[in-house]
Amino acid sequence: MSFQSHNPATGELLEQFPSFDAEQVEHALATAADAVPIWANTPLKSRCKRVSRLGEILRVRRDELARLITLEMGKLFSEAQAEIEKCAIGCDYYAEHGESQLADELIDSDASRSLVTHQPLGTILAVMPWNFPFWQLIRAAVPALIAGNTVVMKHASNVPQCAMAIDSIFREAGFADGIFINLMISSSQVESVIRDPRIHGVTLTGSGPAGRSVAATAGSVLKKSLLELGGSDPFIVLDDADIDLAVQQAMLGRFLNCGQSCIAAKRFIVLESIAEQFVTSFKEAVEGLNVGDPMGSAATVAPMARADLRDELHSQVLASVARGATIVTGGEPVDGPGYYYSPTIIDHVAPGQPAWSEELFGPVASIIRVKDERTAIEVANDSDFGLGGAVFTKDSERGERIARQLACGCAFVNGMVKSDPRLPFGGIKQSGYGRELSYLGIREFVNAKTLWVR
Ligand code: NAP
């Protein structure tokens, strides 16, 4: 098995790298295990300083790293720059708050002194996706590292150069041997790594099938797991919504990263009374998008990351249309080299169509027209997924009331769903379990240990 780096804008094979053999995996796990006591006994303040340095390096090397992201997974260069900046902000956040978030918590009890202290678990395996190749890793690894764990990363096979660059920034920031390791392994090697006694927990960001496989293995050996999986987020537009705002947020929410985001708005649930107005404005905005070279400044929509993902998306669109959906705009792969797909809106999405029940991971917006608010909530919750959800209304109290009824991990009112280091992030149902970011994220891979002293 080898890791292949293709340029999604051209389809060209850039480079390939062999995966680790058994001896290299053994060496990596042994090095990570050796580093556990050293890193765990490094004062928390010093661990935070190291992360702060990581943030500085990300900023200094921003354009070089962003270029690599664009080259390997195809997102717009401007979006790749923003991703690196967001990673630096994430480092700043945990460098500043890590100490207080992991501080001992005194608790009144029958003891003279009782408290909860937060201790590291050991080595955590991070299985990562390609769609935000730096940000997903930073948000999973940095809090685990600040908590005193060491981290071994298995990155997606189509972003090996990003994986190697991530390894290099940790080294440059002074993380000694074994504290962070890039494990170049295939997904079929993940199970044996989870089973290895030197691994104490696993976090996976990716698809449902990968999540189920990792969780099953982790469960069979009773190791902690955290899953950040797919979503089919509802984006509800109520009859009293600010349509211009809703369209502006819909454009960002659906077409950022060429639609390849777990928290992208995927199902636009629109009240019938304003549906024509919303669809007309949305169509006009979508037709103004410019599909093109992600390194060029003129493009506003990049290629998709892989040919197979584009094929799958197109088959979901075709199957939805065959079962009654209508194409408002787009609906075709773009001719020529590269994995481009035309920005698409499909309307009259209904039960039985893939666009209703599956995740459409690309630049396709699905419109579902509903008669009233209650039906909008029912449709929003009629999904196996439960990651994010958004509601648009000029009445923010009404928005909050509805947001509370959405079966998801993050609900936004009058804004697209986004991740922010200060706010917990994660899903329910088939979107996974556990939380990343904020004070909750840093406490996922710790032993919250009770101390009772007479
Ligand atoms: P994926 O195919 O599940 O891959 C994700 C990672 O899991 C890769 O490193 C992959 O390695 C590995 N993997 C795949 N199958 C595995 C298995 N059976 N056992 C162990 N590891 C396995 O997902 P993707 O296509 O890269 O990413 C898209 C999906 O991720 C979408 O569903 C998206 O919504 C979701 N996602 C969720 C979040 C979130 O925070 N909730 C964020 C981003 C993406 P290989 O590349 O070597 O196969």
XYZ file of C-alpha atoms and ligand atoms in Angstrom:
502
model
C 0.000 0.000 0.000
C 1.273 3.450 -0.785
C 0.054 6.948 -0.026
C -0.639 8.850 -3.212
C -0.695 12.559 -3.515
C -2.801 13.706 -6.526
C -3.500 17.264 -7.563
C -7.329 17.479 -7.657
C -7.145 20.475 -10.009
C -5.441 18.384 -12.721
C -5.696 14.743 -11.656
C -1.902 14.495 -11.884
C -0.065 12.082 -9.571
C 2.331 14.277 -7.608
C 4.161 11.827 -5.375
C 3.730 8.542 -3.595
C 5.085 7.238 -0.336
C 5.214 3.699 1.087
C 3.274 2.949 4.252
C 5.147 1.938 7.395
C 6.094 -1.715 7.713
C 5.619 -3.637 10.981
C 9.068 -2.659 12.258
C 8.437 1.058 11.689
C 5.046 0.847 13.415
C 6.652 -0.942 16.371
C 9.359 1.709 16.597
C 6.783 4.523 16.488
C 4.599 3.021 19.223
C 7.600 2.288 21.427
C 8.881 5.864 20.992
C 5.447 7.305 21.831
C 5.198 5.080 24.922
C 8.704 6.093 26.095
C 7.736 9.740 25.782
C 4.573 9.375 27.913
C 6.149 9.776 31.397
C 8.498 12.517 30.203
C 5.732 14.566 28.627
C 3.190 13.874 31.377
C 5.706 15.150 33.947
C 6.526 18.251 31.930
C 4.789 21.117 33.786
C 1.443 22.055 32.283
C 2.679 25.621 31.804
C 5.561 24.342 29.642
C 3.218 22.159 27.602
C 1.065 25.236 26.947
C 4.168 27.214 25.914
C 5.082 24.516 23.417
C 1.617 24.777 21.872
C 1.937 28.536 21.755
C 5.167 28.082 19.790
C 3.341 25.710 17.439
C 0.871 28.515 16.738
C 3.713 30.919 15.930
C 5.235 28.439 13.481
C 1.898 27.918 11.776
C 1.649 31.667 11.223
C 5.229 31.983 9.938
C 4.823 29.039 7.549
C 1.201 29.814 6.647
C 1.517 30.255 2.891
C 3.848 27.305 2.375
C 1.507 24.998 4.335
C -1.576 26.428 2.643
C -0.041 25.752 -0.774
C 0.440 22.128 0.220
C -3.206 21.814 1.284
C -4.394 23.255 -2.029
C -2.044 21.049 -3.999
C -3.137 17.824 -2.280
C -6.831 18.189 -1.528
C -7.757 21.038 -3.827
C -9.377 23.720 -1.667
C -9.035 27.386 -2.630
C -5.684 28.808 -1.586
C -7.465 31.580 0.359
C -9.434 28.939 2.266
C -6.243 26.999 2.945
C -4.615 30.150 4.338
C -7.668 30.671 6.553
C -7.406 27.057 7.730
C -3.813 27.548 8.854
C -4.727 30.801 10.599
C -7.565 28.980 12.375
C -5.107 26.334 13.549
C -2.929 29.074 15.018
C -5.967 30.555 16.767
C -6.765 27.096 18.164
C -3.216 26.832 19.513
C -3.489 30.310 21.072
C -6.782 29.347 22.685
C -5.491 26.195 24.379
C -2.119 27.753 25.237
C -4.020 30.470 27.099
C -6.804 28.409 28.694
C -5.283 24.935 29.056
C -4.004 25.552 32.570
C -7.284 26.802 33.979
C -9.318 24.159 32.127
C -7.230 21.361 33.626
C -6.854 22.862 37.091
C -7.838 20.780 40.109
C -11.491 21.225 41.114
C -12.118 21.311 44.844
C -15.314 19.583 45.923
C -17.022 19.736 49.339
C -17.492 16.267 50.817
C -16.930 14.424 54.095
C -13.138 14.618 53.490
C -10.861 17.324 54.864
C -9.995 17.939 51.269
C -11.462 16.346 48.158
C -10.956 17.239 44.554
C -10.932 16.155 40.925
C -7.578 16.217 39.197
C -7.082 15.728 35.449
C -4.352 13.300 34.495
C -3.305 12.090 31.026
C -4.330 8.646 29.779
C -1.157 7.843 27.803
C -0.877 7.653 24.006
C -3.874 8.606 21.874
C -4.333 7.523 18.253
C -5.816 10.259 16.033
C -7.332 9.001 12.749
C -7.869 12.038 10.555
C -9.707 13.028 7.344
C -8.423 15.008 4.372
C -11.042 17.765 4.179
C -9.418 20.119 6.693
C -6.087 18.283 6.882
C -4.482 20.670 9.389
C -7.448 21.949 11.377
C -8.964 18.542 12.152
C -5.649 17.326 13.480
C -4.865 20.451 15.484
C -8.241 20.490 17.186
C -7.984 16.803 18.080
C -4.301 16.633 19.016
C -3.548 19.938 20.738
C -5.927 19.542 23.711
C -4.871 15.896 24.136
C -1.213 16.981 24.154
C -1.765 19.841 26.590
C -3.463 17.331 28.878
C -0.159 15.424 28.894
C -0.903 12.618 26.429
C 1.327 11.729 23.505
C -0.365 11.479 20.102
C 0.157 9.223 17.107
C -1.616 10.378 13.947
C -2.909 8.234 11.113
C -3.817 10.733 8.420
C -5.954 10.153 5.314
C -4.106 8.372 2.499
C -4.622 11.200 -0.011
C -2.816 13.884 2.047
C 0.592 12.358 2.866
C 2.498 15.573 2.229
C 0.230 17.456 4.632
C 0.803 14.674 7.182
C 4.570 15.037 6.833
C 4.351 18.821 7.075
C 2.301 18.508 10.274
C 5.012 16.270 11.689
C 7.626 18.879 10.769
C 5.839 21.750 12.538
C 5.591 19.755 15.764
C 9.320 19.056 15.598
C 10.092 22.682 14.828
C 8.012 23.736 17.835
C 10.221 21.579 20.062
C 7.991 18.573 20.697
C 10.650 15.973 21.460
C 10.769 12.521 19.905
C 7.654 10.466 20.535
C 5.357 13.240 21.786
C 3.757 13.564 18.365
C 4.243 10.939 15.649
C 3.013 10.704 12.065
C 2.174 7.061 11.563
C 2.086 6.372 7.825
C -0.318 3.422 7.901
C -3.300 2.295 5.878
C -6.777 2.051 7.376
C -6.413 -1.750 7.513
C -3.527 -1.319 9.979
C -5.587 0.826 12.370
C -7.216 -2.082 14.189
C -3.931 -3.611 15.356
C -2.684 -0.206 16.517
C -5.847 0.337 18.607
C -5.391 -3.142 20.107
C -1.773 -2.414 21.031
C -1.500 -2.054 24.836
C 0.589 1.102 24.396
C -2.445 2.899 22.917
C -4.893 4.280 25.495
C -7.563 5.956 23.418
C -8.583 6.752 19.856
C -10.215 9.729 18.208
C -11.511 9.506 14.649
C -12.858 12.188 12.385
C -14.341 10.708 9.238
C -17.176 8.678 7.808
C -19.713 6.453 9.556
C -18.217 3.154 8.345
C -14.750 4.158 9.583
C -16.254 5.305 12.889
C -18.147 2.072 13.422
C -15.050 0.009 12.720
C -12.834 2.033 15.061
C -15.464 2.120 17.825
C -16.015 -1.646 17.578
C -12.304 -2.335 17.958
C -11.900 0.190 20.772
C -14.939 -1.270 22.524
C -13.608 -4.802 22.243
C -10.501 -3.796 24.181
C -12.314 -1.257 26.398
C -10.485 1.829 25.268
C -11.943 5.293 25.208
C -13.041 6.502 21.755
C -14.310 9.784 20.368
C -16.042 9.995 16.981
C -16.587 13.077 14.823
C -18.525 11.727 11.845
C -20.621 12.924 8.962
C -23.669 15.127 8.965
C -26.577 16.279 6.851
C -27.214 19.543 8.620
C -30.599 21.222 8.269
C -30.689 24.933 7.411
C -34.205 26.131 8.215
C -35.482 29.312 6.566
C -38.648 30.517 8.302
C -41.316 32.800 6.846
C -39.975 35.831 8.760
C -36.294 35.275 7.826
C -34.029 37.982 6.467
C -33.735 36.368 3.028
C -30.585 38.268 2.040
C -28.831 37.104 5.207
C -30.109 33.560 4.745
C -28.820 33.415 1.161
C -25.463 34.916 2.097
C -25.023 32.352 4.897
C -26.358 29.546 2.695
C -23.648 30.312 0.132
C -20.904 30.108 2.730
C -22.512 27.244 4.602
C -22.879 25.071 1.526
C -20.045 26.018 -0.842
C -17.079 26.666 1.455
C -14.431 23.965 0.970
C -16.359 22.933 -2.163
C -19.110 21.666 0.115
C -16.811 19.075 1.675
C -17.417 19.878 5.288
C -19.149 17.769 7.917
C -21.021 20.845 9.201
C -21.906 22.202 5.785
C -25.559 23.144 5.435
C -26.907 20.260 3.380
C -30.704 20.272 3.639
C -32.310 23.684 3.101
C -35.711 23.378 4.746
C -37.706 26.356 3.541
C -41.235 27.432 4.415
C -43.464 27.340 1.328
C -44.573 30.966 1.699
C -41.045 32.274 1.051
C -39.616 29.328 -0.903
C -39.830 30.955 -4.363
C -38.112 34.111 -3.112
C -35.354 32.152 -1.362
C -34.715 29.732 -4.244
C -34.619 32.552 -6.813
C -32.037 34.565 -4.821
C -30.023 31.448 -3.948
C -29.950 30.375 -7.623
C -28.742 33.799 -8.705
C -25.948 33.703 -6.118
C -24.919 30.142 -7.022
C -24.803 30.987 -10.716
C -22.418 33.813 -9.833
C -19.859 31.364 -8.473
C -16.708 30.835 -10.455
C -15.388 27.276 -10.641
C -11.679 27.223 -11.352
C -8.022 26.805 -10.448
C -7.849 26.812 -6.632
C -4.496 28.603 -6.703
C -5.927 31.409 -8.869
C -7.564 34.435 -7.290
C -10.587 34.397 -9.623
C -12.011 31.064 -8.498
C -14.673 30.920 -5.809
C -15.296 27.171 -6.054
C -12.471 24.642 -6.136
C -12.349 21.064 -7.402
C -13.484 18.217 -5.207
C -10.715 16.276 -3.509
C -10.959 12.949 -5.333
C -12.505 11.512 -8.515
C -14.381 8.769 -6.600
C -15.988 11.359 -4.307
C -17.179 13.358 -7.311
C -18.602 10.201 -8.925
C -20.440 9.309 -5.728
C -21.902 12.809 -5.389
C -23.094 12.767 -8.999
C -24.760 9.397 -8.560
C -26.599 10.734 -5.470
C -27.819 13.722 -7.519
C -28.941 11.499 -10.415
C -30.743 9.084 -8.091
C -32.510 11.968 -6.334
C -33.634 13.415 -9.664
C -34.813 9.996 -10.822
C -37.045 9.930 -7.720
C -38.605 13.340 -8.176
C -36.094 16.079 -7.324
C -35.590 18.837 -9.904
C -32.365 20.548 -10.871
C -32.468 24.310 -10.347
C -28.894 24.842 -11.495
C -25.770 22.724 -12.091
C -26.035 18.974 -11.641
C -23.062 17.928 -13.789
C -19.377 17.162 -13.408
C -17.334 19.812 -15.228
C -15.670 18.531 -18.428
C -11.897 18.507 -18.607
C -9.083 17.580 -16.252
C -9.482 17.795 -12.484
C -12.353 16.776 -10.224
C -14.616 19.804 -10.658
C -18.369 19.631 -10.084
C -20.739 22.421 -11.040
C -22.305 24.212 -8.058
C -25.757 22.697 -7.845
C -29.176 23.290 -6.323
C -31.802 20.557 -6.385
C -35.369 21.344 -5.389
C -38.382 19.286 -4.231
C -36.182 16.896 -2.294
C -38.435 14.290 -0.670
C -38.312 11.026 1.310
C -36.825 8.129 -0.662
C -34.202 10.294 -2.365
C -30.513 10.107 -1.362
C -30.544 13.907 -0.929
C -33.133 13.471 1.846
C -31.432 10.761 3.859
C -27.734 10.623 2.893
C -24.852 13.032 3.307
C -24.076 14.881 0.050
C -20.396 15.705 0.503
C -19.817 18.294 -2.203
C -21.238 21.464 -3.788
C -24.911 20.434 -3.925
C -27.694 22.189 -2.004
C -30.946 20.291 -1.451
C -34.160 22.274 -1.063
C -37.021 20.796 0.952
C -40.227 22.853 0.954
C -42.418 22.560 4.072
C -45.784 24.056 5.017
C -45.039 25.302 8.535
C -42.595 25.596 11.413
C -43.605 22.330 13.041
C -43.025 20.377 9.843
C -39.662 22.116 9.417
C -38.544 20.806 12.816
C -39.871 17.310 12.072
C -38.048 17.192 8.734
C -34.851 18.586 10.268
C -34.896 15.800 12.844
C -35.850 13.078 10.359
C -32.205 12.179 9.813
C -29.809 9.534 11.036
C -27.289 12.336 11.519
C -27.192 14.906 14.304
C -24.192 17.173 13.889
C -25.304 20.790 13.384
C -28.383 22.778 12.454
C -29.262 26.383 11.658
C -32.462 28.440 11.829
C -33.113 31.767 10.124
C -35.790 34.110 11.504
C -35.922 37.798 12.426
C -37.364 36.721 15.780
C -34.342 35.441 17.700
C -36.506 34.097 20.557
C -38.429 32.005 18.046
C -35.081 30.930 16.585
C -33.739 29.843 19.954
C -36.940 27.970 20.775
C -36.585 26.001 17.531
C -32.824 25.549 17.896
C -33.438 23.860 21.253
C -35.703 21.323 19.520
C -33.164 20.310 16.864
C -31.636 16.876 17.451
C -28.006 17.846 16.937
C -24.805 18.797 18.753
C -24.563 22.445 17.613
C -27.530 24.637 16.696
C -27.103 28.181 15.357
C -29.649 30.970 14.944
C -29.198 33.392 12.028
C -25.708 32.081 11.292
C -24.249 29.099 9.522
C -22.866 26.321 11.702
C -19.140 26.774 12.280
C -16.465 25.528 14.626
C -14.839 27.888 17.095
C -12.206 26.875 19.679
C -14.302 28.525 22.415
C -17.427 26.468 21.683
C -17.903 22.719 22.132
C -18.165 20.819 18.850
C -19.570 17.365 18.155
C -22.601 15.355 17.241
C -25.196 12.844 18.323
C -26.784 9.853 16.543
C -24.748 8.719 13.502
C -22.655 11.911 13.683
C -20.665 10.451 16.556
C -20.084 11.093 20.223
C -17.836 13.094 22.476
C -16.911 16.745 22.128
C -13.939 18.587 20.695
C -12.854 22.167 21.391
C -13.589 24.351 24.441
C -13.192 23.092 28.017
C -15.105 19.917 27.116
C -12.646 18.920 24.385
C -9.593 19.133 26.618
C -11.234 16.804 29.142
C -12.007 13.954 26.723
C -8.682 12.155 27.013
C -7.978 12.607 30.705
C -8.474 10.554 33.799
C -10.743 12.803 35.866
C -9.434 11.373 39.083
C -11.062 11.812 42.480
C -8.764 12.521 45.438
C -10.161 12.162 48.994
C -7.943 13.174 51.892
C -8.674 12.966 55.667
P -13.067 8.303 5.827
O -12.984 7.574 4.564
O -13.833 7.719 6.938
O -11.565 8.583 6.273
C -11.259 9.251 7.489
C -10.030 8.593 8.096
O -10.377 7.284 8.548
C -8.879 8.400 7.119
O -7.658 8.547 7.803
C -9.066 6.967 6.655
O -7.869 6.389 6.181
C -9.523 6.316 7.930
N -10.341 5.124 7.733
C -11.184 4.844 6.723
N -11.771 3.660 6.930
C -11.274 3.151 8.088
C -11.491 1.969 8.833
N -12.351 1.034 8.422
N -10.808 1.785 9.980
C -9.953 2.726 10.406
N -9.694 3.876 9.756
C -10.362 4.099 8.610
O -13.686 9.733 5.636
P -13.251 10.838 4.579
O -13.832 10.513 3.264
O -11.792 11.039 4.663
O -13.971 12.147 5.204
C -15.254 12.467 4.900
C -16.193 12.122 6.035
O -15.711 12.649 7.261
C -17.534 12.770 5.825
O -18.560 11.896 6.193
C -17.490 13.966 6.762
O -18.739 14.452 7.121
C -16.712 13.416 7.902
N -16.112 14.496 8.707
C -16.607 14.726 9.961
C -16.121 15.768 10.722
C -16.643 16.060 12.106
O -16.017 16.820 12.820
N -17.756 15.492 12.527
C -15.119 16.581 10.208
C -14.635 16.324 8.931
C -15.145 15.257 8.189
P -7.627 6.192 4.595
O -7.633 7.556 4.002
O -6.305 5.532 4.545
O -8.749 5.347 4.102
